[in-house]
Amino acid sequence: MLLVGSAAYIWSHFAGASPADEANVRTYICAETGKSFTHRLVIGEREPIVSPFTNRNTGWRAEACYWTKDGRAKKKPTWVLVKQRMGQEGQTFCPDCDREVTPHNALPPRELMDAAE
Ligand SMILES: [Zn+2]
């Protein structure tokens, strides 16, 4: 089970990166404003990181949701702030497609990703 989880994790990170992306740049969401931003990972850094929108530590790693409302996949994900990342209880649902989003969120099946627009 652990193996499956980490494989999906790695896969989602490769699939989420375009060739132009820098290796250690990740997308974060500001918990206060709900806006997403990119940030280069710093070794030893802990979340939440400083958000450019508040200048305070309100930035959390975002999860990518590649689903569309009608059950297809899209290339440009919706970035979602998962409650569990912030140590909060309860499920998190994607504001775009209403599917549940979890830490290390799984991608749609490969055939849907291949057909994604
Ligand atoms: Zn979604």
JSON list of C-alpha atoms and ligand atoms in Angstrom, two decimals:
[
{"chain": "A", "resi": 1, "resn": "MET", "atom": "CA", "xyz": [0.00, 0.00, 0.00]},
{"chain": "A", "resi": 2, "resn": "LEU", "atom": "CA", "xyz": [2.83, 2.32, 0.92]},
{"chain": "A", "resi": 3, "resn": "LEU", "atom": "CA", "xyz": [4.55, 1.43, -2.34]},
{"chain": "A", "resi": 4, "resn": "VAL", "atom": "CA", "xyz": [1.47, 2.25, -4.38]},
{"chain": "A", "resi": 5, "resn": "GLY", "atom": "CA", "xyz": [1.13, 5.57, -2.61]},
{"chain": "A", "resi": 6, "resn": "SER", "atom": "CA", "xyz": [4.67, 6.67, -3.26]},
{"chain": "A", "resi": 7, "resn": "ALA", "atom": "CA", "xyz": [4.53, 5.56, -6.88]},
{"chain": "A", "resi": 8, "resn": "ALA", "atom": "CA", "xyz": [1.43, 7.66, -7.40]},
{"chain": "A", "resi": 9, "resn": "TYR", "atom": "CA", "xyz": [3.18, 10.52, -5.64]},
{"chain": "A", "resi": 10, "resn": "ILE", "atom": "CA", "xyz": [6.18, 10.37, -7.92]},
{"chain": "A", "resi": 11, "resn": "TRP", "atom": "CA", "xyz": [4.02, 9.97, -10.97]},
{"chain": "A", "resi": 12, "resn": "SER", "atom": "CA", "xyz": [1.87, 12.97, -10.10]},
{"chain": "A", "resi": 13, "resn": "HIS", "atom": "CA", "xyz": [4.96, 15.10, -9.69]},
{"chain": "A", "resi": 14, "resn": "PHE", "atom": "CA", "xyz": [6.41, 14.10, -13.03]},
{"chain": "A", "resi": 15, "resn": "ALA", "atom": "CA", "xyz": [3.10, 14.51, -14.80]},
{"chain": "A", "resi": 16, "resn": "GLY", "atom": "CA", "xyz": [2.60, 17.91, -13.19]},
{"chain": "A", "resi": 17, "resn": "ALA", "atom": "CA", "xyz": [5.90, 19.30, -14.40]},
{"chain": "A", "resi": 18, "resn": "SER", "atom": "CA", "xyz": [6.31, 20.77, -17.85]},
{"chain": "A", "resi": 19, "resn": "PRO", "atom": "CA", "xyz": [9.78, 20.75, -19.44]},
{"chain": "A", "resi": 20, "resn": "ALA", "atom": "CA", "xyz": [10.15, 24.44, -18.66]},
{"chain": "A", "resi": 21, "resn": "ASP", "atom": "CA", "xyz": [9.53, 23.89, -14.95]},
{"chain": "A", "resi": 22, "resn": "GLU", "atom": "CA", "xyz": [12.48, 24.07, -12.66]},
{"chain": "A", "resi": 23, "resn": "ALA", "atom": "CA", "xyz": [13.08, 20.92, -10.70]},
{"chain": "A", "resi": 24, "resn": "ASN", "atom": "CA", "xyz": [12.41, 22.17, -7.20]},
{"chain": "A", "resi": 25, "resn": "VAL", "atom": "CA", "xyz": [9.69, 24.67, -7.85]},
{"chain": "A", "resi": 26, "resn": "ARG", "atom": "CA", "xyz": [6.34, 23.73, -6.37]},
{"chain": "A", "resi": 27, "resn": "THR", "atom": "CA", "xyz": [2.92, 25.31, -6.24]},
{"chain": "A", "resi": 28, "resn": "TYR", "atom": "CA", "xyz": [1.64, 26.59, -2.91]},
{"chain": "A", "resi": 29, "resn": "ILE", "atom": "CA", "xyz": [-1.62, 28.13, -1.81]},
{"chain": "A", "resi": 30, "resn": "CYS", "atom": "CA", "xyz": [-2.02, 31.03, 0.58]},
{"chain": "A", "resi": 31, "resn": "ALA", "atom": "CA", "xyz": [-4.51, 29.89, 3.23]},
{"chain": "A", "resi": 32, "resn": "GLU", "atom": "CA", "xyz": [-5.68, 33.43, 3.84]},
{"chain": "A", "resi": 33, "resn": "THR", "atom": "CA", "xyz": [-6.25, 34.66, 0.30]},
{"chain": "A", "resi": 34, "resn": "GLY", "atom": "CA", "xyz": [-6.78, 31.32, -1.49]},
{"chain": "A", "resi": 35, "resn": "LYS", "atom": "CA", "xyz": [-4.33, 32.41, -4.20]},
{"chain": "A", "resi": 36, "resn": "SER", "atom": "CA", "xyz": [-1.70, 30.05, -5.53]},
{"chain": "A", "resi": 37, "resn": "PHE", "atom": "CA", "xyz": [1.96, 30.85, -6.10]},
{"chain": "A", "resi": 38, "resn": "THR", "atom": "CA", "xyz": [5.12, 28.99, -6.98]},
{"chain": "A", "resi": 39, "resn": "HIS", "atom": "CA", "xyz": [8.07, 28.66, -4.68]},
{"chain": "A", "resi": 40, "resn": "ARG", "atom": "CA", "xyz": [11.44, 26.97, -4.93]},
{"chain": "A", "resi": 41, "resn": "LEU", "atom": "CA", "xyz": [11.94, 24.33, -2.26]},
{"chain": "A", "resi": 42, "resn": "VAL", "atom": "CA", "xyz": [14.52, 25.16, 0.38]},
{"chain": "A", "resi": 43, "resn": "ILE", "atom": "CA", "xyz": [16.14, 22.36, 2.35]},
{"chain": "A", "resi": 44, "resn": "GLY", "atom": "CA", "xyz": [15.00, 22.28, 5.95]},
{"chain": "A", "resi": 45, "resn": "GLU", "atom": "CA", "xyz": [12.13, 24.64, 5.26]},
{"chain": "A", "resi": 46, "resn": "ARG", "atom": "CA", "xyz": [8.89, 23.94, 7.06]},
{"chain": "A", "resi": 47, "resn": "GLU", "atom": "CA", "xyz": [5.33, 24.76, 6.14]},
{"chain": "A", "resi": 48, "resn": "PRO", "atom": "CA", "xyz": [3.58, 27.06, 6.22]},
{"chain": "A", "resi": 49, "resn": "ILE", "atom": "CA", "xyz": [5.97, 29.21, 4.23]},
{"chain": "A", "resi": 50, "resn": "VAL", "atom": "CA", "xyz": [5.78, 32.98, 3.76]},
{"chain": "A", "resi": 51, "resn": "SER", "atom": "CA", "xyz": [3.02, 33.89, 1.33]},
{"chain": "A", "resi": 52, "resn": "PRO", "atom": "CA", "xyz": [3.72, 36.76, -1.08]},
{"chain": "A", "resi": 53, "resn": "PHE", "atom": "CA", "xyz": [0.10, 37.85, -0.57]},
{"chain": "A", "resi": 54, "resn": "THR", "atom": "CA", "xyz": [0.20, 38.25, 3.20]},
{"chain": "A", "resi": 55, "resn": "ASN", "atom": "CA", "xyz": [3.96, 38.40, 3.90]},
{"chain": "A", "resi": 56, "resn": "ARG", "atom": "CA", "xyz": [3.27, 35.96, 6.69]},
{"chain": "A", "resi": 57, "resn": "ASN", "atom": "CA", "xyz": [3.57, 32.17, 7.04]},
{"chain": "A", "resi": 58, "resn": "THR", "atom": "CA", "xyz": [0.28, 31.25, 5.42]},
{"chain": "A", "resi": 59, "resn": "GLY", "atom": "CA", "xyz": [1.56, 29.27, 2.40]},
{"chain": "A", "resi": 60, "resn": "TRP", "atom": "CA", "xyz": [0.92, 25.53, 2.11]},
{"chain": "A", "resi": 61, "resn": "ARG", "atom": "CA", "xyz": [1.78, 23.00, -0.58]},
{"chain": "A", "resi": 62, "resn": "ALA", "atom": "CA", "xyz": [-1.08, 22.73, -3.02]},
{"chain": "A", "resi": 63, "resn": "GLU", "atom": "CA", "xyz": [-2.45, 19.51, -4.44]},
{"chain": "A", "resi": 64, "resn": "ALA", "atom": "CA", "xyz": [-3.22, 19.33, -8.14]},
{"chain": "A", "resi": 65, "resn": "CYS", "atom": "CA", "xyz": [-6.63, 18.14, -9.30]},
{"chain": "A", "resi": 66, "resn": "TYR", "atom": "CA", "xyz": [-6.69, 17.18, -12.95]},
{"chain": "A", "resi": 67, "resn": "TRP", "atom": "CA", "xyz": [-10.36, 16.23, -13.13]},
{"chain": "A", "resi": 68, "resn": "THR", "atom": "CA", "xyz": [-13.02, 18.19, -14.96]},
{"chain": "A", "resi": 69, "resn": "LYS", "atom": "CA", "xyz": [-16.62, 18.40, -13.80]},
{"chain": "A", "resi": 70, "resn": "ASP", "atom": "CA", "xyz": [-17.78, 15.97, -16.48]},
{"chain": "A", "resi": 71, "resn": "GLY", "atom": "CA", "xyz": [-15.29, 13.26, -15.53]},
{"chain": "A", "resi": 72, "resn": "ARG", "atom": "CA", "xyz": [-12.53, 13.95, -18.01]},
{"chain": "A", "resi": 73, "resn": "ALA", "atom": "CA", "xyz": [-8.97, 15.06, -17.36]},
{"chain": "A", "resi": 74, "resn": "LYS", "atom": "CA", "xyz": [-7.36, 18.40, -17.99]},
{"chain": "A", "resi": 75, "resn": "LYS", "atom": "CA", "xyz": [-3.74, 19.36, -18.49]},
{"chain": "A", "resi": 76, "resn": "LYS", "atom": "CA", "xyz": [-3.85, 22.48, -16.39]},
{"chain": "A", "resi": 77, "resn": "PRO", "atom": "CA", "xyz": [-4.77, 21.43, -12.85]},
{"chain": "A", "resi": 78, "resn": "THR", "atom": "CA", "xyz": [-6.88, 23.19, -10.28]},
{"chain": "A", "resi": 79, "resn": "TRP", "atom": "CA", "xyz": [-4.71, 23.85, -7.23]},
{"chain": "A", "resi": 80, "resn": "VAL", "atom": "CA", "xyz": [-6.37, 22.86, -3.98]},
{"chain": "A", "resi": 81, "resn": "LEU", "atom": "CA", "xyz": [-5.40, 23.44, -0.37]},
{"chain": "A", "resi": 82, "resn": "VAL", "atom": "CA", "xyz": [-6.03, 20.17, 1.47]},
{"chain": "A", "resi": 83, "resn": "LYS", "atom": "CA", "xyz": [-7.18, 20.60, 5.08]},
{"chain": "A", "resi": 84, "resn": "GLN", "atom": "CA", "xyz": [-5.11, 17.66, 6.31]},
{"chain": "A", "resi": 85, "resn": "ARG", "atom": "CA", "xyz": [-1.95, 19.46, 5.25]},
{"chain": "A", "resi": 86, "resn": "MET", "atom": "CA", "xyz": [-2.78, 22.15, 7.76]},
{"chain": "A", "resi": 87, "resn": "GLY", "atom": "CA", "xyz": [-3.53, 19.56, 10.45]},
{"chain": "A", "resi": 88, "resn": "GLN", "atom": "CA", "xyz": [-7.27, 20.10, 10.15]},
{"chain": "A", "resi": 89, "resn": "GLU", "atom": "CA", "xyz": [-9.95, 17.43, 10.27]},
{"chain": "A", "resi": 90, "resn": "GLY", "atom": "CA", "xyz": [-12.35, 16.62, 7.50]},
{"chain": "A", "resi": 91, "resn": "GLN", "atom": "CA", "xyz": [-12.38, 16.08, 3.78]},
{"chain": "A", "resi": 92, "resn": "THR", "atom": "CA", "xyz": [-11.39, 18.60, 1.15]},
{"chain": "A", "resi": 93, "resn": "PHE", "atom": "CA", "xyz": [-13.28, 18.91, -2.10]},
{"chain": "A", "resi": 94, "resn": "CYS", "atom": "CA", "xyz": [-12.09, 20.45, -5.31]},
{"chain": "A", "resi": 95, "resn": "PRO", "atom": "CA", "xyz": [-13.89, 23.78, -5.92]},
{"chain": "A", "resi": 96, "resn": "ASP", "atom": "CA", "xyz": [-13.93, 23.04, -9.63]},
{"chain": "A", "resi": 97, "resn": "CYS", "atom": "CA", "xyz": [-15.06, 19.40, -9.98]},
{"chain": "A", "resi": 98, "resn": "ASP", "atom": "CA", "xyz": [-16.32, 18.63, -6.43]},
{"chain": "A", "resi": 99, "resn": "ARG", "atom": "CA", "xyz": [-14.17, 15.48, -6.16]},
{"chain": "A", "resi": 100, "resn": "GLU", "atom": "CA", "xyz": [-12.36, 14.77, -2.92]},
{"chain": "A", "resi": 101, "resn": "VAL", "atom": "CA", "xyz": [-8.74, 15.92, -2.92]},
{"chain": "A", "resi": 102, "resn": "THR", "atom": "CA", "xyz": [-6.22, 14.21, -0.62]},
{"chain": "A", "resi": 103, "resn": "PRO", "atom": "CA", "xyz": [-2.55, 14.77, 0.18]},
{"chain": "A", "resi": 104, "resn": "HIS", "atom": "CA", "xyz": [-0.57, 13.35, -2.77]},
{"chain": "A", "resi": 105, "resn": "ASN", "atom": "CA", "xyz": [-3.75, 13.44, -4.77]},
{"chain": "A", "resi": 106, "resn": "ALA", "atom": "CA", "xyz": [-4.04, 10.73, -7.43]},
{"chain": "A", "resi": 107, "resn": "LEU", "atom": "CA", "xyz": [-4.15, 11.54, -11.12]},
{"chain": "A", "resi": 108, "resn": "PRO", "atom": "CA", "xyz": [-7.02, 10.49, -13.37]},
{"chain": "A", "resi": 109, "resn": "PRO", "atom": "CA", "xyz": [-6.30, 7.19, -15.22]},
{"chain": "A", "resi": 110, "resn": "ARG", "atom": "CA", "xyz": [-3.54, 7.42, -17.81]},
{"chain": "A", "resi": 111, "resn": "GLU", "atom": "CA", "xyz": [-5.91, 7.08, -20.78]},
{"chain": "A", "resi": 112, "resn": "LEU", "atom": "CA", "xyz": [-7.82, 10.12, -19.55]},
{"chain": "A", "resi": 113, "resn": "MET", "atom": "CA", "xyz": [-4.60, 12.06, -19.03]},
{"chain": "A", "resi": 114, "resn": "ASP", "atom": "CA", "xyz": [-3.49, 11.18, -22.56]},
{"chain": "A", "resi": 115, "resn": "ALA", "atom": "CA", "xyz": [-6.77, 12.58, -23.87]},
{"chain": "A", "resi": 116, "resn": "ALA", "atom": "CA", "xyz": [-6.62, 15.66, -21.65]},
{"chain": "A", "resi": 117, "resn": "GLU", "atom": "CA", "xyz": [-6.99, 19.07, -23.21]},
{"chain": "B", "resi": 1, "resn": "ZN", "atom": "ZN", "xyz": [-11.03, 19.04, -9.45]}
]
